[in-house]
Amino acid sequence: MTKQTLKNLAIIMDGNGRWAKQRGLNRTKGHEKGAEVIRDITTYCAKHPSIETVTFYAFSTENWKRPKLEVEFLMKLLDRYLQKELETYQKNNVRFMAIGDIKAFSPKLQERIRITEKATSRNSDLKHILALNYGGRAEITHAVNTLMAKGKKAVTEADISSALQTPYSDIDLLVRTSGEERVSNYLLWQISYAEFYFTETLWPDFTIEELDEIIEDFEGRTRRFGGLS
Ligand code: IPE
Ligand code: IPE
Ligand code: MG
């Protein structure tokens, strides 16, 4: 049997808060450790022979419901992360991209995101995408409105796919950590035929060794896309 090829990987990084709580720490410590894990996983993906994109869920359109202090911390952490990461992106030939409505962020953070996108735009081993103030429903709605503004009266699936923010229209594998088995408004259009993998591991404890095992599991799966294998 031929192995499946993983091109587009999506990750719902969940469990930062619980990881911190288990250690008697503030939730913010879980987010800090979680950011380090993003770095390791991205480096792994850049070296992987078939992965073209990895899209991490970093902040959902629903995460504004969290306490103001936690939201502010996450914004500062993102700014620091991108500032620090630029060197690693260049070293590993990784292109950074953001999806989601970043206009809700501070001008300074928007600037940081744009600068990082621009500085890495020619890197070609991997697209490292962060979903920021992202919601799958918002993305699809925005795509349809964009098409209507261009004068479309009826849209096709291909039209919608091309109007999405992601550089791909199909996710191959979606991984969610922390034992929660739900999609939480992530990449709703793009996961229509994705393989799902749920692990109990909390995101700050997630490792490249575990991702390696998950990818091996994915490669052994049968994908039928509605046909017969
Ligand atoms: C995921 O970890 C990170 C974000 C949503 C920003 P959580 O913060 O959701 O951690 P738990 O689910 O409360 O443990
Ligand atoms: C999903 O995690 C969003 C991110 C990982 C950024 P949440 O922790 O916000 O999801 P729910 O609320 O448990 O579904
Ligand atoms: Mg959570």
mmCIF file of C-alpha atoms and ligand atoms in Angstrom:
data_model
loop_
_atom_site.group_PDB
_atom_site.id
_atom_site.type_symbol
_atom_site.label_atom_id
_atom_site.label_comp_id
_atom_site.label_asym_id
_atom_site.label_seq_id
_atom_site.Cartn_x
_atom_site.Cartn_y
_atom_site.Cartn_z
ATOM 1 C CA MET A 1 0.000 0.000 0.000
ATOM 2 C CA THR A 2 1.330 3.444 -0.868
ATOM 3 C CA LYS A 3 1.901 5.855 1.957
ATOM 4 C CA GLN A 4 -0.162 9.028 2.260
ATOM 5 C CA THR A 5 1.747 12.228 1.602
ATOM 6 C CA LEU A 6 1.399 15.008 4.167
ATOM 7 C CA LYS A 7 1.534 18.446 2.592
ATOM 8 C CA ASN A 8 -0.770 20.648 4.641
ATOM 9 C CA LEU A 9 -0.750 20.178 8.400
ATOM 10 C CA ALA A 10 -2.992 22.075 10.824
ATOM 11 C CA ILE A 11 -2.577 22.134 14.591
ATOM 12 C CA ILE A 12 -4.961 23.237 17.336
ATOM 13 C CA MET A 13 -2.550 23.930 20.174
ATOM 14 C CA ASP A 14 -4.666 23.407 23.265
ATOM 15 C CA GLY A 15 -3.981 22.877 26.951
ATOM 16 C CA ASN A 16 -1.581 25.687 27.859
ATOM 17 C CA GLY A 17 -3.775 26.816 30.768
ATOM 18 C CA ARG A 18 -4.227 23.310 32.172
ATOM 19 C CA TRP A 19 -0.487 22.628 31.883
ATOM 20 C CA ALA A 20 0.234 25.699 34.017
ATOM 21 C CA LYS A 21 -2.527 24.926 36.510
ATOM 22 C CA GLN A 22 -1.148 21.411 37.081
ATOM 23 C CA ARG A 23 2.110 23.051 38.143
ATOM 24 C CA GLY A 24 0.505 25.714 40.311
ATOM 25 C CA LEU A 25 1.578 28.389 37.835
ATOM 26 C CA ASN A 26 -0.218 31.274 36.194
ATOM 27 C CA ARG A 27 -1.838 30.434 32.840
ATOM 28 C CA THR A 28 0.596 32.808 31.157
ATOM 29 C CA LYS A 29 3.468 30.400 31.944
ATOM 30 C CA GLY A 30 1.687 27.771 29.898
ATOM 31 C CA HIS A 31 1.454 30.149 26.952
ATOM 32 C CA GLU A 32 5.170 30.960 27.235
ATOM 33 C CA LYS A 33 6.150 27.294 27.203
ATOM 34 C CA GLY A 34 3.661 26.727 24.380
ATOM 35 C CA ALA A 35 5.398 29.328 22.220
ATOM 36 C CA GLU A 36 8.686 27.428 22.562
ATOM 37 C CA VAL A 37 6.956 24.301 21.325
ATOM 38 C CA ILE A 38 5.755 26.165 18.212
ATOM 39 C CA ARG A 39 9.402 26.933 17.455
ATOM 40 C CA ASP A 40 10.474 23.266 17.721
ATOM 41 C CA ILE A 41 7.569 21.958 15.662
ATOM 42 C CA THR A 42 8.122 24.576 12.950
ATOM 43 C CA THR A 43 11.795 23.660 12.650
ATOM 44 C CA TYR A 44 10.806 20.000 12.348
ATOM 45 C CA CYS A 45 8.236 20.803 9.643
ATOM 46 C CA ALA A 46 10.788 22.867 7.680
ATOM 47 C CA LYS A 47 13.078 19.840 7.504
ATOM 48 C CA HIS A 48 10.305 17.359 6.713
ATOM 49 C CA PRO A 49 10.454 16.228 3.065
ATOM 50 C CA SER A 50 6.757 16.587 2.181
ATOM 51 C CA ILE A 51 5.232 19.204 4.503
ATOM 52 C CA GLU A 52 4.588 22.470 2.639
ATOM 53 C CA THR A 53 2.488 24.345 5.178
ATOM 54 C CA VAL A 54 1.858 24.162 8.907
ATOM 55 C CA THR A 55 -0.986 26.277 10.267
ATOM 56 C CA PHE A 56 -1.202 26.836 14.022
ATOM 57 C CA TYR A 57 -4.339 28.073 15.768
ATOM 58 C CA ALA A 58 -2.933 30.818 17.993
ATOM 59 C CA PHE A 59 -5.949 33.057 18.716
ATOM 60 C CA SER A 60 -9.566 32.460 17.741
ATOM 61 C CA THR A 61 -12.315 34.998 17.116
ATOM 62 C CA GLU A 62 -13.837 33.569 20.317
ATOM 63 C CA ASN A 63 -10.716 34.015 22.480
ATOM 64 C CA TRP A 64 -11.600 37.694 23.081
ATOM 65 C CA LYS A 65 -13.992 36.303 25.703
ATOM 66 C CA ARG A 66 -11.007 35.586 27.967
ATOM 67 C CA PRO A 67 -9.945 37.927 30.788
ATOM 68 C CA LYS A 68 -8.421 41.166 29.476
ATOM 69 C CA LEU A 69 -5.092 40.465 31.173
ATOM 70 C CA GLU A 70 -4.726 37.092 29.461
ATOM 71 C CA VAL A 71 -5.616 38.557 26.052
ATOM 72 C CA GLU A 72 -3.075 41.360 26.561
ATOM 73 C CA PHE A 73 -0.439 38.849 27.570
ATOM 74 C CA LEU A 74 -1.054 36.764 24.454
ATOM 75 C CA MET A 75 -0.655 39.853 22.247
ATOM 76 C CA LYS A 76 2.639 40.794 23.908
ATOM 77 C CA LEU A 77 3.863 37.217 23.666
ATOM 78 C CA LEU A 78 3.099 37.165 19.947
ATOM 79 C CA ASP A 79 4.999 40.396 19.384
ATOM 80 C CA ARG A 80 8.020 39.062 21.289
ATOM 81 C CA TYR A 81 7.795 35.712 19.533
ATOM 82 C CA LEU A 82 7.846 37.204 16.031
ATOM 83 C CA GLN A 83 10.653 39.586 16.904
ATOM 84 C CA LYS A 84 12.778 36.733 18.217
ATOM 85 C CA GLU A 85 11.758 34.298 15.512
ATOM 86 C CA LEU A 86 12.813 36.301 12.464
ATOM 87 C CA GLU A 87 16.372 35.007 12.660
ATOM 88 C CA THR A 88 15.191 31.390 12.875
ATOM 89 C CA TYR A 89 12.806 31.869 9.944
ATOM 90 C CA GLN A 90 15.674 33.151 7.818
ATOM 91 C CA LYS A 91 18.047 30.415 8.951
ATOM 92 C CA ASN A 92 15.518 27.657 8.202
ATOM 93 C CA ASN A 93 14.169 29.214 4.978
ATOM 94 C CA VAL A 94 10.679 29.507 6.496
ATOM 95 C CA ARG A 95 8.060 31.923 5.233
ATOM 96 C CA PHE A 96 5.782 33.415 7.889
ATOM 97 C CA MET A 97 2.168 34.248 7.091
ATOM 98 C CA ALA A 98 -0.807 35.328 9.197
ATOM 99 C CA ILE A 99 -4.453 34.485 8.557
ATOM 100 C CA GLY A 100 -7.392 36.030 10.407
ATOM 101 C CA ASP A 101 -8.539 39.580 10.969
ATOM 102 C CA ILE A 102 -5.461 41.239 12.416
ATOM 103 C CA LYS A 103 -6.987 44.734 12.098
ATOM 104 C CA ALA A 104 -8.381 44.157 15.582
ATOM 105 C CA PHE A 105 -4.811 44.164 16.960
ATOM 106 C CA SER A 106 -2.767 47.182 18.029
ATOM 107 C CA PRO A 107 -1.025 49.097 15.204
ATOM 108 C CA LYS A 108 2.333 48.035 16.657
ATOM 109 C CA LEU A 109 1.465 44.343 16.521
ATOM 110 C CA GLN A 110 -0.020 44.664 13.029
ATOM 111 C CA GLU A 111 3.226 46.276 11.943
ATOM 112 C CA ARG A 112 5.270 43.450 13.479
ATOM 113 C CA ILE A 113 3.167 40.893 11.606
ATOM 114 C CA ARG A 114 3.518 42.739 8.283
ATOM 115 C CA ILE A 115 7.268 43.248 8.724
ATOM 116 C CA THR A 116 7.796 39.550 9.464
ATOM 117 C CA GLU A 117 5.669 38.499 6.487
ATOM 118 C CA LYS A 118 7.557 40.810 4.189
ATOM 119 C CA ALA A 119 11.031 39.915 5.465
ATOM 120 C CA THR A 120 10.391 36.184 4.978
ATOM 121 C CA SER A 121 8.334 36.336 1.780
ATOM 122 C CA ARG A 122 11.041 34.760 -0.371
ATOM 123 C CA ASN A 123 11.717 31.804 1.938
ATOM 124 C CA SER A 124 10.516 28.574 0.405
ATOM 125 C CA ASP A 125 11.077 25.429 2.507
ATOM 126 C CA LEU A 126 7.900 25.852 4.566
ATOM 127 C CA LYS A 127 4.986 28.230 5.032
ATOM 128 C CA HIS A 128 4.521 28.760 8.745
ATOM 129 C CA ILE A 129 1.039 30.175 9.190
ATOM 130 C CA LEU A 130 -0.384 31.555 12.418
ATOM 131 C CA ALA A 131 -4.160 31.876 12.685
ATOM 132 C CA LEU A 132 -4.665 35.141 14.555
ATOM 133 C CA ASN A 133 -8.130 36.438 15.441
ATOM 134 C CA TYR A 134 -9.173 33.683 13.101
ATOM 135 C CA GLY A 135 -12.551 31.951 12.749
ATOM 136 C CA GLY A 136 -13.549 29.538 10.019
ATOM 137 C CA ARG A 137 -17.024 31.026 9.655
ATOM 138 C CA ALA A 138 -15.629 34.555 9.510
ATOM 139 C CA GLU A 139 -13.156 33.484 6.822
ATOM 140 C CA ILE A 140 -15.835 31.891 4.618
ATOM 141 C CA THR A 141 -18.185 34.855 5.090
ATOM 142 C CA HIS A 142 -15.379 37.248 4.188
ATOM 143 C CA ALA A 143 -14.538 35.208 1.090
ATOM 144 C CA VAL A 144 -18.137 35.314 -0.136
ATOM 145 C CA ASN A 145 -18.400 39.059 0.503
ATOM 146 C CA THR A 146 -15.158 39.634 -1.405
ATOM 147 C CA LEU A 147 -16.527 37.710 -4.375
ATOM 148 C CA MET A 148 -19.823 39.636 -4.259
ATOM 149 C CA ALA A 149 -17.947 42.947 -4.146
ATOM 150 C CA LYS A 150 -16.231 41.853 -7.357
ATOM 151 C CA GLY A 151 -19.656 41.508 -8.954
ATOM 152 C CA LYS A 152 -20.223 37.764 -8.597
ATOM 153 C CA LYS A 153 -23.922 36.865 -8.322
ATOM 154 C CA ALA A 154 -23.364 33.159 -7.851
ATOM 155 C CA VAL A 155 -20.223 31.523 -6.495
ATOM 156 C CA THR A 156 -18.660 28.124 -7.139
ATOM 157 C CA GLU A 157 -16.675 26.023 -4.690
ATOM 158 C CA ALA A 158 -13.531 26.914 -6.635
ATOM 159 C CA ASP A 159 -14.361 30.634 -6.267
ATOM 160 C CA ILE A 160 -14.655 30.277 -2.498
ATOM 161 C CA SER A 161 -11.463 28.190 -2.264
ATOM 162 C CA SER A 162 -9.522 30.853 -4.126
ATOM 163 C CA ALA A 163 -10.930 33.697 -1.995
ATOM 164 C CA LEU A 164 -9.886 32.119 1.318
ATOM 165 C CA GLN A 165 -6.889 33.497 3.197
ATOM 166 C CA THR A 166 -5.021 30.193 3.279
ATOM 167 C CA PRO A 167 -2.585 29.401 0.440
ATOM 168 C CA TYR A 168 -4.186 25.905 0.213
ATOM 169 C CA SER A 169 -7.791 24.788 0.036
ATOM 170 C CA ASP A 170 -7.344 21.372 1.688
ATOM 171 C CA ILE A 171 -5.818 20.321 4.977
ATOM 172 C CA ASP A 172 -4.442 16.760 4.995
ATOM 173 C CA LEU A 173 -4.071 16.282 8.732
ATOM 174 C CA LEU A 174 -5.542 18.146 11.705
ATOM 175 C CA VAL A 175 -3.966 17.526 15.111
ATOM 176 C CA ARG A 176 -5.503 18.754 18.369
ATOM 177 C CA THR A 177 -3.769 18.422 21.703
ATOM 178 C CA SER A 178 -5.158 18.287 25.280
ATOM 179 C CA GLY A 179 -7.809 15.628 24.765
ATOM 180 C CA GLU A 180 -10.542 17.976 23.521
ATOM 181 C CA GLU A 181 -12.191 16.461 20.466
ATOM 182 C CA ARG A 182 -13.690 19.432 18.664
ATOM 183 C CA VAL A 183 -12.865 21.815 15.873
ATOM 184 C CA SER A 184 -13.572 25.161 17.638
ATOM 185 C CA ASN A 185 -14.283 27.050 14.399
ATOM 186 C CA TYR A 186 -10.926 26.197 12.796
ATOM 187 C CA LEU A 187 -10.388 25.986 9.017
ATOM 188 C CA LEU A 188 -13.949 24.791 8.474
ATOM 189 C CA TRP A 189 -13.768 24.852 4.679
ATOM 190 C CA GLN A 190 -10.291 23.375 4.456
ATOM 191 C CA ILE A 191 -10.832 20.349 6.739
ATOM 192 C CA SER A 192 -13.666 18.826 4.725
ATOM 193 C CA TYR A 193 -11.569 15.727 3.944
ATOM 194 C CA ALA A 194 -8.819 16.099 6.545
ATOM 195 C CA GLU A 195 -7.695 13.201 8.702
ATOM 196 C CA PHE A 196 -8.096 14.003 12.417
ATOM 197 C CA TYR A 197 -5.745 13.091 15.234
ATOM 198 C CA PHE A 198 -6.528 13.853 18.866
ATOM 199 C CA THR A 199 -3.886 13.439 21.554
ATOM 200 C CA GLU A 200 -4.219 13.778 25.349
ATOM 201 C CA THR A 201 -0.830 15.541 25.511
ATOM 202 C CA LEU A 202 -1.098 19.164 26.629
ATOM 203 C CA TRP A 203 0.434 21.539 24.090
ATOM 204 C CA PRO A 204 3.439 22.627 26.238
ATOM 205 C CA ASP A 205 4.386 18.918 26.545
ATOM 206 C CA PHE A 206 4.029 18.195 22.814
ATOM 207 C CA THR A 207 7.247 17.049 21.115
ATOM 208 C CA ILE A 208 8.633 16.415 17.649
ATOM 209 C CA GLU A 209 8.864 12.723 18.596
ATOM 210 C CA GLU A 210 5.103 12.616 19.108
ATOM 211 C CA LEU A 211 4.477 14.507 15.877
ATOM 212 C CA ASP A 212 6.681 11.984 14.100
ATOM 213 C CA GLU A 213 4.492 9.136 15.435
ATOM 214 C CA ILE A 214 1.314 10.999 14.439
ATOM 215 C CA ILE A 215 2.604 11.499 10.897
ATOM 216 C CA GLU A 216 3.498 7.820 10.666
ATOM 217 C CA ASP A 217 -0.057 6.977 11.699
ATOM 218 C CA PHE A 218 -1.422 9.400 9.087
ATOM 219 C CA GLU A 219 0.774 7.892 6.365
ATOM 220 C CA GLY A 220 -0.740 4.498 7.016
ATOM 221 C CA ARG A 221 -4.350 5.624 6.736
ATOM 222 C CA THR A 222 -6.671 4.980 3.808
ATOM 223 C CA ARG A 223 -8.191 8.145 2.338
ATOM 224 C CA ARG A 224 -11.127 7.464 0.064
ATOM 225 C CA PHE A 225 -12.556 10.927 -0.635
ATOM 226 C CA GLY A 226 -15.927 9.332 -1.146
ATOM 227 C CA GLY A 227 -14.666 6.785 -3.662
ATOM 228 C CA LEU A 228 -13.618 3.187 -3.175
ATOM 229 C CA SER A 229 -10.089 2.275 -2.200
HETATM 230 C C1 IPE B 1 -4.431 27.084 24.000
HETATM 231 O O1 IPE B 1 -4.386 26.799 25.354
HETATM 232 C C2 IPE B 1 -3.884 28.462 23.676
HETATM 233 C C3 IPE B 1 -4.901 29.456 23.298
HETATM 234 C C4 IPE B 1 -6.171 29.228 23.100
HETATM 235 C C5 IPE B 1 -4.415 30.827 23.112
HETATM 236 P P1 IPE B 1 -5.552 27.232 26.317
HETATM 237 O O2 IPE B 1 -5.259 28.588 26.860
HETATM 238 O O3 IPE B 1 -6.881 27.085 25.638
HETATM 239 O O4 IPE B 1 -5.421 26.160 27.482
HETATM 240 P P2 IPE B 1 -6.584 25.442 28.267
HETATM 241 O O5 IPE B 1 -7.507 24.824 27.249
HETATM 242 O O6 IPE B 1 -7.280 26.481 29.078
HETATM 243 O O7 IPE B 1 -5.887 24.419 29.093
HETATM 244 C C1 IPE B 2 -9.027 26.767 20.363
HETATM 245 O O1 IPE B 2 -8.776 26.555 21.708
HETATM 246 C C2 IPE B 2 -8.368 28.041 19.922
HETATM 247 C C3 IPE B 2 -6.908 28.039 19.938
HETATM 248 C C4 IPE B 2 -6.149 27.002 20.173
HETATM 249 C C5 IPE B 2 -6.300 29.300 19.622
HETATM 250 P P1 IPE B 2 -9.802 27.003 22.829
HETATM 251 O O2 IPE B 2 -9.256 26.528 24.129
HETATM 252 O O3 IPE B 2 -10.105 28.441 22.705
HETATM 253 O O4 IPE B 2 -11.105 26.170 22.413
HETATM 254 P P2 IPE B 2 -12.418 25.786 23.215
HETATM 255 O O5 IPE B 2 -13.013 27.044 23.735
HETATM 256 O O6 IPE B 2 -11.992 24.883 24.318
HETATM 257 O O7 IPE B 2 -13.277 25.087 22.208
HETATM 258 MG MG MG B 3 -8.243 25.624 25.505
#
